Coordinates of C-alpha atoms in Angstrom, one line a residue:
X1 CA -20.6 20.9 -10.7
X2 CA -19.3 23.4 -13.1
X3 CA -21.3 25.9 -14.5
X4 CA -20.7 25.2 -18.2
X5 CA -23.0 23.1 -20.4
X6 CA -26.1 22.4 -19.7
X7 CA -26.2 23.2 -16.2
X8 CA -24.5 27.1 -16.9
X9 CA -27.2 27.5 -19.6
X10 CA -30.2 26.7 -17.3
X11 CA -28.8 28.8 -14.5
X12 CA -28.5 32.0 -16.6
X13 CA -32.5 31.3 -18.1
X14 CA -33.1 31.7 -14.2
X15 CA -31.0 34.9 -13.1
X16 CA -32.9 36.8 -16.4
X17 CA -36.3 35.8 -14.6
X18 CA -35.1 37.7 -11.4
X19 CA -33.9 40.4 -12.9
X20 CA -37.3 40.4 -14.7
X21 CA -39.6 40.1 -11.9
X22 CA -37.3 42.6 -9.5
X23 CA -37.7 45.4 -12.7
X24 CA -41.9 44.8 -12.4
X25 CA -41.8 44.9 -8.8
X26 CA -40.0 48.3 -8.9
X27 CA -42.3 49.6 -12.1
X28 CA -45.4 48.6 -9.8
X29 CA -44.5 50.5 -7.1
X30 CA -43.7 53.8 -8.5
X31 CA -46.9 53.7 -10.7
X32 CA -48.6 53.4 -7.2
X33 CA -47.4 56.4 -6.2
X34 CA -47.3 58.8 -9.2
X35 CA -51.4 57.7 -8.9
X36 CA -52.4 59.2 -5.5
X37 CA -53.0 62.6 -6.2
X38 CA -51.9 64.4 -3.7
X39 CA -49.8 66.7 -4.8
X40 CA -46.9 64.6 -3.4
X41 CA -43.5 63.9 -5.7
X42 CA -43.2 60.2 -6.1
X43 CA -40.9 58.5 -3.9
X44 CA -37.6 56.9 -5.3
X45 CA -37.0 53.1 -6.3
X46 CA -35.7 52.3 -2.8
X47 CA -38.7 54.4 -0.6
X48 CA -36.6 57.6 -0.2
X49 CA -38.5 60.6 0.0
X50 CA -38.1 63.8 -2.7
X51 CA -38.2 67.4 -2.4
X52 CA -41.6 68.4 -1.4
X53 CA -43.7 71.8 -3.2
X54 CA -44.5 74.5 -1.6
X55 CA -48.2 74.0 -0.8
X56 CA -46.3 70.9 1.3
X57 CA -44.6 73.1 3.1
X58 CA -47.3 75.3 4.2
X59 CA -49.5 72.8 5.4
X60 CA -46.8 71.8 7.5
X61 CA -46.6 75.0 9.5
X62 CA -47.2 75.4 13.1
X63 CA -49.4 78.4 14.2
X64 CA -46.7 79.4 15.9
X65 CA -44.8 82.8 13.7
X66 CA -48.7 83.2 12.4
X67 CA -49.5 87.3 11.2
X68 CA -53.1 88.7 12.5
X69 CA -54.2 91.9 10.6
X70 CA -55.0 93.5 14.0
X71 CA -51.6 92.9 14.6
X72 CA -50.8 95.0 11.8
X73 CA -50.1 98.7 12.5
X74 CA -52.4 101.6 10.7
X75 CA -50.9 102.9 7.5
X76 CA -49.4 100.0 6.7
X77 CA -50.7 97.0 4.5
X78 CA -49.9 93.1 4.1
X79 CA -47.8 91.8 1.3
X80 CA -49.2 90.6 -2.4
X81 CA -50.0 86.7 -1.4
X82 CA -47.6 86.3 -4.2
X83 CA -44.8 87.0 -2.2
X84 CA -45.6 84.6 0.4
X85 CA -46.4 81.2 0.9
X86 CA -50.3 80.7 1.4
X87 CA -51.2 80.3 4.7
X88 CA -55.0 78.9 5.2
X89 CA -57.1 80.7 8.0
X90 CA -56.4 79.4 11.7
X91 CA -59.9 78.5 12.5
X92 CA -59.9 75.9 9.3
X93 CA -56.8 74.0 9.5
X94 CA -56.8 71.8 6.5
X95 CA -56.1 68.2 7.1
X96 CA -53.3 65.9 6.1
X97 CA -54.2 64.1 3.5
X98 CA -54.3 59.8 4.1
X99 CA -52.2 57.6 1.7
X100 CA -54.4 54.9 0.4
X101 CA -54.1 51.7 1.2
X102 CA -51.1 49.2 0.4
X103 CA -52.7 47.9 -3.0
X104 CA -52.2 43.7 -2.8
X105 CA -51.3 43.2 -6.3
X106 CA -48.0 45.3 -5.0
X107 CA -47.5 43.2 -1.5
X108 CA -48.2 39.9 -4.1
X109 CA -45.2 41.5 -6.3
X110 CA -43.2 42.4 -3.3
X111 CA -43.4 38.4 -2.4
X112 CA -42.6 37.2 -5.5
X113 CA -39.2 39.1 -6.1
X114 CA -38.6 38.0 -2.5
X115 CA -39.0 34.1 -3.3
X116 CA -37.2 34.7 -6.9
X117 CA -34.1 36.2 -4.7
X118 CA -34.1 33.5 -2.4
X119 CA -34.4 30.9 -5.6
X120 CA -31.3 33.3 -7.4
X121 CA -29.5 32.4 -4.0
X122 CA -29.5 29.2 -3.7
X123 CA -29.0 28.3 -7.4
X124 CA -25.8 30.3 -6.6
X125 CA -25.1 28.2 -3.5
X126 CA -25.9 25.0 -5.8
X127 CA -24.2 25.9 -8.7
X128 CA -21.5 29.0 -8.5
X129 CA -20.4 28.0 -5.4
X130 CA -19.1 24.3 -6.2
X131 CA -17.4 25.2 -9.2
X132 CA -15.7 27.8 -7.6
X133 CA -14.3 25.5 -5.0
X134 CA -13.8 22.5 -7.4
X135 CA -11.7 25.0 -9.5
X136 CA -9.7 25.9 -6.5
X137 CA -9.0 22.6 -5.5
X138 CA -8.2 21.5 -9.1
X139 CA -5.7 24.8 -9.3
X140 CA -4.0 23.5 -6.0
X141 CA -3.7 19.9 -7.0
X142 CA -1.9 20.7 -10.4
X143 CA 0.1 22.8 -8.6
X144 CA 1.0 20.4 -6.7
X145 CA 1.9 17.8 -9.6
X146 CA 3.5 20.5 -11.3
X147 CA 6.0 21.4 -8.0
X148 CA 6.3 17.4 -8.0
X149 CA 7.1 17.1 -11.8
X150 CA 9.6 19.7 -11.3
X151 CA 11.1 19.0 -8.4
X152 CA 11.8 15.0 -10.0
X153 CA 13.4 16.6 -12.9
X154 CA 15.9 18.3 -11.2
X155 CA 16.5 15.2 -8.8
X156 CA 16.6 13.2 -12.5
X157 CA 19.2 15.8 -13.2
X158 CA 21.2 15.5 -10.4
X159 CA 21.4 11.4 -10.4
X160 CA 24.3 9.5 -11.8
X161 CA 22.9 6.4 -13.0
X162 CA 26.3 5.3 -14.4
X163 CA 27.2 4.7 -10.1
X164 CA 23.7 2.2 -10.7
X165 CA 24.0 0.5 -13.5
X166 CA 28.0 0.1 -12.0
X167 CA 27.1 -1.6 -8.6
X168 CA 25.1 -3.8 -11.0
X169 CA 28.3 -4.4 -12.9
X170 CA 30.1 -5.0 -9.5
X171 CA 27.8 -7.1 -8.1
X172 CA 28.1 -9.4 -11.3
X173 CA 31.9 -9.0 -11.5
X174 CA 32.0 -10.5 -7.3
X175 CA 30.2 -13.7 -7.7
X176 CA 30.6 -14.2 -11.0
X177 CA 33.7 -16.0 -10.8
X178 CA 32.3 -18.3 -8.2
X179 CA 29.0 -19.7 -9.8
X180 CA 29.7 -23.2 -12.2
X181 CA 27.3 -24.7 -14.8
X182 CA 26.6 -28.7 -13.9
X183 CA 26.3 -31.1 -16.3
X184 CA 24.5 -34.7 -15.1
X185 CA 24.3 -37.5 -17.1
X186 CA 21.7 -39.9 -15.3
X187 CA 19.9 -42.7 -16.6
X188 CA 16.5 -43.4 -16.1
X189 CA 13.2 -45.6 -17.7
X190 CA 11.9 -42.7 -20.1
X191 CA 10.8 -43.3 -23.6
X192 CA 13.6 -42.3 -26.0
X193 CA 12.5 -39.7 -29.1
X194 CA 10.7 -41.9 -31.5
X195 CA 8.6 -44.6 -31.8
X196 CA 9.2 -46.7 -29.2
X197 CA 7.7 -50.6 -28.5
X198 CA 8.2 -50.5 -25.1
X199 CA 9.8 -48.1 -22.6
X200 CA 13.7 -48.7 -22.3
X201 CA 16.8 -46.6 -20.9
X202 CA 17.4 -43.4 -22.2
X203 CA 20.0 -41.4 -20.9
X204 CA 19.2 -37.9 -20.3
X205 CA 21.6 -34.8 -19.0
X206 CA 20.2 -32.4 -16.5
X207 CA 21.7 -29.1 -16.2
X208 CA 22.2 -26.6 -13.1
X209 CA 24.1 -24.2 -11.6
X210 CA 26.2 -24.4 -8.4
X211 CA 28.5 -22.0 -6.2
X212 CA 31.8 -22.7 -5.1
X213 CA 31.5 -22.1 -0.9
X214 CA 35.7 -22.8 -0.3
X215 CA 38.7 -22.4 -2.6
X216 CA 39.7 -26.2 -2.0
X217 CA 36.5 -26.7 -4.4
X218 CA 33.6 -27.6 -2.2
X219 CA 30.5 -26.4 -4.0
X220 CA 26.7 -26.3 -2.8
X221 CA 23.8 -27.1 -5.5
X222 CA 20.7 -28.4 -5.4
X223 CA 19.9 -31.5 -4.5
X224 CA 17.5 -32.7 -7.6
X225 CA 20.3 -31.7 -10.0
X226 CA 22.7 -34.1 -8.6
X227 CA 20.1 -36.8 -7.2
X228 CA 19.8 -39.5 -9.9
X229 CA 23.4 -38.6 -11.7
X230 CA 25.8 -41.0 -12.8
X231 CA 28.4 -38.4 -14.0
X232 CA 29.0 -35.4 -12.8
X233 CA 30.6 -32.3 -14.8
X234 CA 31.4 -29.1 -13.8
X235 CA 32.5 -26.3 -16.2
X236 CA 34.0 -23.4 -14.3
X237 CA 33.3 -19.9 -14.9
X238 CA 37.0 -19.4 -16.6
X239 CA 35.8 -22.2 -19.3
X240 CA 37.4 -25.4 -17.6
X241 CA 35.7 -28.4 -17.7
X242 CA 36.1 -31.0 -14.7
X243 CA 34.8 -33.6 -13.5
X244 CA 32.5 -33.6 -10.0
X245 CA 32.2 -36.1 -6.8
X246 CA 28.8 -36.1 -5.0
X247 CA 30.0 -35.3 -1.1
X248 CA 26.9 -35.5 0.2
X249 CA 23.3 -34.5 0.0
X250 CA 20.0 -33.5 2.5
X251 CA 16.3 -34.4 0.1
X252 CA 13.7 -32.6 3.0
X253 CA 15.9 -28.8 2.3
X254 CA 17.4 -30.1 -1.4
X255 CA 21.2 -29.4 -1.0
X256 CA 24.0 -31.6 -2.2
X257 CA 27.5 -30.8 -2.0
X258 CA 30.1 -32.0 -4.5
X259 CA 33.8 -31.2 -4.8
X260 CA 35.9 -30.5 -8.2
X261 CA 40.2 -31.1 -7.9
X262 CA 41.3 -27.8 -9.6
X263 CA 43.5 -24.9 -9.0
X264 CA 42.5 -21.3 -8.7
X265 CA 39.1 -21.3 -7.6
X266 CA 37.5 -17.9 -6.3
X267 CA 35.1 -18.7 -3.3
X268 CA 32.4 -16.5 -2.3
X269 CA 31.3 -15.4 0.3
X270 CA 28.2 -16.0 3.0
X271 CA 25.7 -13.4 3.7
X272 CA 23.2 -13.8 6.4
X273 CA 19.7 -14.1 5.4
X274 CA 18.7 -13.3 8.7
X275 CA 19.4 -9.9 8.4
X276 CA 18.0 -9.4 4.9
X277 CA 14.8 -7.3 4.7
X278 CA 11.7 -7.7 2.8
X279 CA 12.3 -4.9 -0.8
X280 CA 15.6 -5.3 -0.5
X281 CA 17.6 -5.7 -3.9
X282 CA 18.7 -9.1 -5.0
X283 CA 20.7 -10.4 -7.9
X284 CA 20.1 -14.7 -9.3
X285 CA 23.3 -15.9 -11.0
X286 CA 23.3 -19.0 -12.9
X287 CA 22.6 -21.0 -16.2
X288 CA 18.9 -20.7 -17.0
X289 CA 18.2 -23.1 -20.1
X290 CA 22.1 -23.8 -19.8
X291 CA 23.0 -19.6 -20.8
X292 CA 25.8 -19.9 -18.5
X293 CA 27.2 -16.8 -16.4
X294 CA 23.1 -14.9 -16.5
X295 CA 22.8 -12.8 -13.8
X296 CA 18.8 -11.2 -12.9
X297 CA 17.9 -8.5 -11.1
X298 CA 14.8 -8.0 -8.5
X299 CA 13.7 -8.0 -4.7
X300 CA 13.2 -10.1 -1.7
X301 CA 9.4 -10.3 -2.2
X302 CA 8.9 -12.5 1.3
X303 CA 10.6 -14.5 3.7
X304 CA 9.6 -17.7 5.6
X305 CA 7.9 -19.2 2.7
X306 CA 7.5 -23.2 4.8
X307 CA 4.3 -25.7 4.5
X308 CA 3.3 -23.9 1.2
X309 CA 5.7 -25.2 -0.9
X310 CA 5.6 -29.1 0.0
X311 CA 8.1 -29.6 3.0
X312 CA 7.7 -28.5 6.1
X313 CA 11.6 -28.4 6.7
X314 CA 12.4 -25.5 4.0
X315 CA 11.8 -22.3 5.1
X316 CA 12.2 -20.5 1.8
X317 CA 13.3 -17.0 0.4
X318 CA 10.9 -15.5 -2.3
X319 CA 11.8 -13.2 -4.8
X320 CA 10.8 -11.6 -8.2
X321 CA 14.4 -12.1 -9.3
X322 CA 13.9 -13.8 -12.9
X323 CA 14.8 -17.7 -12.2
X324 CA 14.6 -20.8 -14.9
X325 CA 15.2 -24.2 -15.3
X326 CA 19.2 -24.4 -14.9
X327 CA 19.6 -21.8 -12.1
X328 CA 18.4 -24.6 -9.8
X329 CA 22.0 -24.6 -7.5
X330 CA 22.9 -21.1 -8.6
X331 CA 23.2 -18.2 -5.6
X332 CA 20.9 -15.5 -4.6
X333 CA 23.4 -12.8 -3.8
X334 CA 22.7 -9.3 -1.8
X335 CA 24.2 -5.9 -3.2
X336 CA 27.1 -6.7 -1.6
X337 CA 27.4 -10.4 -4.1
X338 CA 27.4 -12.1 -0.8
X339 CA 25.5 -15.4 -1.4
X340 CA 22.3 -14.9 0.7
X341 CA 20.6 -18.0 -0.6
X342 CA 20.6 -20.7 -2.8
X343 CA 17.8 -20.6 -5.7
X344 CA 16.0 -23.6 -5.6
X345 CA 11.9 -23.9 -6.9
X346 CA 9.8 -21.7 -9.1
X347 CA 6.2 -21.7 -10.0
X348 CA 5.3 -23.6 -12.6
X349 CA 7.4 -24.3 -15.5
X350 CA 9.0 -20.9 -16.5
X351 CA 9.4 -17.9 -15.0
X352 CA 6.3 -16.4 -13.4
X353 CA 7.8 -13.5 -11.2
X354 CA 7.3 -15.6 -8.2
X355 CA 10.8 -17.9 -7.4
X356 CA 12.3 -19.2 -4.0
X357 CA 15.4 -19.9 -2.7
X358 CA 16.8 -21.8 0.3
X359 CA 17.9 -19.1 2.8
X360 CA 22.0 -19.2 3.8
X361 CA 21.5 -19.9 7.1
X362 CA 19.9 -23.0 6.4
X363 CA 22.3 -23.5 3.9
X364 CA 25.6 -23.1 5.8
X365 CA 24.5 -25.6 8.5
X366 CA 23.8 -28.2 6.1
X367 CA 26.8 -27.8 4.2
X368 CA 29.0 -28.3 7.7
X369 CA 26.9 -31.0 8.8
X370 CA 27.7 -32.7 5.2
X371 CA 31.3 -32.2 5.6
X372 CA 31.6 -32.9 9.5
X373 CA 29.6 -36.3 9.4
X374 CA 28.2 -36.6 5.4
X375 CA 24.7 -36.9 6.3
X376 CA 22.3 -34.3 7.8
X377 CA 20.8 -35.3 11.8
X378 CA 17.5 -33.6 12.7
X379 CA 16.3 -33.0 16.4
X380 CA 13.2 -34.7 17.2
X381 CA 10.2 -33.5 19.7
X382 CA 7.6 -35.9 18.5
X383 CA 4.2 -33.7 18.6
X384 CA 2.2 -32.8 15.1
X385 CA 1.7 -28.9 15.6
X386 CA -0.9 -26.3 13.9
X387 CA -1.3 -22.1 13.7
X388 CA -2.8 -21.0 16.5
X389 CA -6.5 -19.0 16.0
X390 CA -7.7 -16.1 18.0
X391 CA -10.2 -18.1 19.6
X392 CA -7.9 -20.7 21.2
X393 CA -5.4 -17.8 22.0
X394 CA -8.4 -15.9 23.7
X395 CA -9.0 -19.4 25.8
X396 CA -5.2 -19.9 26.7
X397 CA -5.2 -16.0 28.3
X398 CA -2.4 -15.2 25.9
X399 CA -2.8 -11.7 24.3
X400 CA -2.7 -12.2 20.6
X401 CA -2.9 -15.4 18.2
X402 CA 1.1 -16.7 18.1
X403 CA 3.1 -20.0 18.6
X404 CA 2.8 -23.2 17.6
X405 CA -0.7 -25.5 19.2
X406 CA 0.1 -29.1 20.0
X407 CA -2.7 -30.7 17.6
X408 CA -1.0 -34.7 19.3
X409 CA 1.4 -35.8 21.2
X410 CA 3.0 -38.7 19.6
X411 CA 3.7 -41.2 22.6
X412 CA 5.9 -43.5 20.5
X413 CA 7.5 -44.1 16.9
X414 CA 9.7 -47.0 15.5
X415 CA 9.7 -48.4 19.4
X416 CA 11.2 -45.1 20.7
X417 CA 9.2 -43.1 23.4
X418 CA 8.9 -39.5 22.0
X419 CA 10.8 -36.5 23.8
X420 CA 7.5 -34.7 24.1
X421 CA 5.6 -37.3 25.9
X422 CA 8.6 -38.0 28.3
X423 CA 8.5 -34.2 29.2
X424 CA 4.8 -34.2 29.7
X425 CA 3.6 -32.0 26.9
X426 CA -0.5 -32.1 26.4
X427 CA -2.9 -31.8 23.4
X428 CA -3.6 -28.2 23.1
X429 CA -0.5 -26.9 24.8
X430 CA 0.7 -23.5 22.7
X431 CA 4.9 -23.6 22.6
X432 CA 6.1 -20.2 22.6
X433 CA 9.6 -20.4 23.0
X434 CA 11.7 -22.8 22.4
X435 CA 15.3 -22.1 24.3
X436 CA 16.4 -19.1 23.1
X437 CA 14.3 -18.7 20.0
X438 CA 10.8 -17.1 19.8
X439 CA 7.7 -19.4 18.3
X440 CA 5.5 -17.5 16.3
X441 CA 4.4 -20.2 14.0
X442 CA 4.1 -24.2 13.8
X443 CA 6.9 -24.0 11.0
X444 CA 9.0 -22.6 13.5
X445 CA 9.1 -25.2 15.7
X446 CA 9.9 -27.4 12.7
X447 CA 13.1 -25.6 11.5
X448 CA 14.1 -24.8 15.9
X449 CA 13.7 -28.4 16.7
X450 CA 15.3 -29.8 13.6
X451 CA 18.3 -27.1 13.9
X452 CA 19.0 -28.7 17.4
X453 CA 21.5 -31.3 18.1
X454 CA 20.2 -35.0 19.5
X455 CA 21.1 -35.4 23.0
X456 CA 20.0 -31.3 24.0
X457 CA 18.1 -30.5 26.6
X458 CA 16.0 -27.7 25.8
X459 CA 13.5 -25.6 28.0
X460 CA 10.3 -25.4 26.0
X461 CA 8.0 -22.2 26.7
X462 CA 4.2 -22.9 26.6
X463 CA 0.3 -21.4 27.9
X464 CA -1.2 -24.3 28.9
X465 CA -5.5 -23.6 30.9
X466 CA -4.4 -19.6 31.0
X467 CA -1.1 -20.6 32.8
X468 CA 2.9 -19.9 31.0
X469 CA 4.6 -22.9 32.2
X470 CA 8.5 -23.9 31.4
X471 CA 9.0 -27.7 30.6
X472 CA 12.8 -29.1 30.3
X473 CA 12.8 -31.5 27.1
X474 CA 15.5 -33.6 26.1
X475 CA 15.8 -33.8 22.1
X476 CA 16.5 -36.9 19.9
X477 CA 17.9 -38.1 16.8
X478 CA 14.6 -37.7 13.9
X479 CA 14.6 -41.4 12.7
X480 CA 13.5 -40.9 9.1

């Protein structure tokens, strides 16, 4: 609490009243003593005595050094008493005289400056005291911000933004000649602009993006930009137009691959999203509202975005990197421009901050499984998995709440006996491990199983009653 205002204004009202009642305590008690009487000088402010007269001095004499007249030789005679001090007869010593008593309107005035002191004390300890130490601190905080402010302006100085805003330019200037616009013309049972009787075919062109993965013009897109087309056109980043063949295509992680005949493509080049950390700087190239060749800038917000988003089989980049309708297809690229994903879904209908892309791990193997055999095969366990809770990780003996809790086995599908109830996995089994790959998660075990080839034996990790046991499964073809 500072001591101007209000609060400085009542403190001083209460330092005048001590000094006022300490001044009437010291006028009190030299009154008390320039009243007794006795011949005494009154004493100073603090109790000290003074000089004391000559009658004083006399009565405190011993007998000793006293002068007798028989002592005194004939002829001769005793001083004038002038010239001496008195000295009273030794047979009638007079007395010392008593000091009154202590009057108790001086003890009441003693107590009272002692209880104003003590009030003076702790308004100071209340009041004086704080500020004092609030103003320090205040003092050593905007020093503080000022060393900081400082210091900043001379790193400001010292920073060359033109080498930023040129790896920007160099980022844009590596992929760039690998991202195409798509062009679909697809026909479907919309109502047409106008009034309309009935609903009849209307054919509609939906726009994307795409990057070109090899130079013999294999490109990767989205799968819901290609899905219901019925031509295909690519127009290249050099400003050719040609026209595209649908390779193949995977719906559950949407990825199509189509190829263009042309001459002097650029390809670019894979980045592993595995190794891409959460902040780090990403660029979104594409068409956004068909505004071909737009690049964005942002950050890996998250990773392992799976369940949330509608399929358990994507396991999704997020970012802040602005994304619209017609970069569906277009790369996510790192600050090297190596294409780290593949942007795919935002939330709601524009641009909210919040985008996701399909990592290029996931991406890579689905693009070689297209080529290899022009469909995508899935391993298959056959068990519907959860999270698992504290509680049930407390009851298995395992340490801390990870891995992926068999909710059900499922004993059979389409007339097949599932690999997990051949292997003799339970209800309430928690997988941990599956081969060489760690289980944190039940979307894990979605993306491990589905990543391994039918006709694998894996050994499957799992606390089972407070035991780890290791059970050999043999995977199969997903029949979806």
């Amino acid at each position: 609490m500072g001591m101007d205002g209000h609060g400085g204004a009542v403190f001083r009202v209460l330092l005048r009243k001590v000094f006022h009642q300490a001044r009437i305590a010291y006028n009190g008690r030299r009154k008390l003593f320039e009243g007794r009487g006795d011949g005494r000088r009154p004493r100073g402010p603090w109790g000290l005595g003074v000089a004391m007269d000559r009658s004083e001095m006399n009565d405190d004499r011993t007998d000793e050094g006293r002068t007798d007249e028989s002592a005194v030789p004939q002829g001769e005679s005793l001083p004038e008493p002038d010239s001496l001090y008195a000295l009273p007869p030794a047979s009638s010593p007079q007395p010392r005289p008593i000091p009154p008593a202590e009057d108790p309107a001086v003890r009441t005035t003693s107590s009272m400056a002692w209880l104003v002191g003590l009030l003076a004390f702790i308004l100071l300890t209340t009041h004086l005291v704080p500020s004092i130490i609030e103003r320090v601190r205040y003092a050593w905080v905007r020093g503080r911000q000022r060393a900081e402010y400082e210091s900043a302006g001379d790193a400001l100085q010292r920073v060359r933004f033109d080498d930023f805003s040129r790896a920007f330019q160099l980022v844009s200037q590596r992929v760039g000649p690998s991202v195409v616009h798509i062009s679909c013309d697809s026909k479907s049972r919309v109502v047409g602009p106008g009034i309309q009787l009935r609903p009849m075919p209307y054919r509609q062109a939906d726009q994307g993006s795409g990057v070109i993965v090899d130079a013999a013009g294999f490109i990767v897109t989205n799968y819901h930009v290609v899905a219901h087309a019925s031509k295909i056109e690519v127009r290249l980043s050099d400003g050719r137009a040609v026209p595209g063949e649908l390779i193949g295509q995977d719906p559950p992680t949407d990825l199509a691959v189509i190829k263009v005949d042309a001459t002097g493509l650029i390809a670019a080049e894979w980045g592993d999203s595995d190794e891409l950390l959460v902040g780090s700087p990403v660029w979104a190239v594409g068409s956004p509202f068909g505004l071909e060749n737009s690049i964005t800038f942002g950050i890996l917000s998250a990773k392992h975005r799976a369940g949330k988003i509608g399929n358990y089989y994507q396991d999704f980049l997020q970012t802040d990197a602005a994304v619209n309708p017609g970069n569906s297809g277009g790369p996510l690229v790192d600050v090297r421009g190596r294409v780290v994903g593949i942007n795919t879904a935002i939330v709601g209908d524009a641009y909210q901050g919040v985008s996701f892309a399909v990592p290029s791990r996931v991406a890579q193997r689905i693009y070689r499984e297209i080529l290899e055999r022009g469909t995508v095969t899935r391993g298959w366990l056959g068990v519907i998995p959860a999270d698992v809770t504290a509680k049930q990780a407390q009851e298995a003996g395992m340490d801390k709440p990870e891995g992926a809790r068999v909710v059900e086995v499922v004993s059979e599908y389409r007339g097949a006996v599932s690999p997990a109830y051949r292997a003799g996995l339970r209800n309430g089994d928690i997988i941990v491990q599956w081969g060489e790959h760690p289980v944190k998660r039940s979307s894990d075990l979605f993306h491990v199983v589905a990543a391994t080839r039918p006709g694998s034996q894996v050994d499957v990790t799992l606390w089972r009653s407070g035991r780890k046991l290791t059970l050999p499964v043999l995977v199969e073809a997903r029949q979806d």
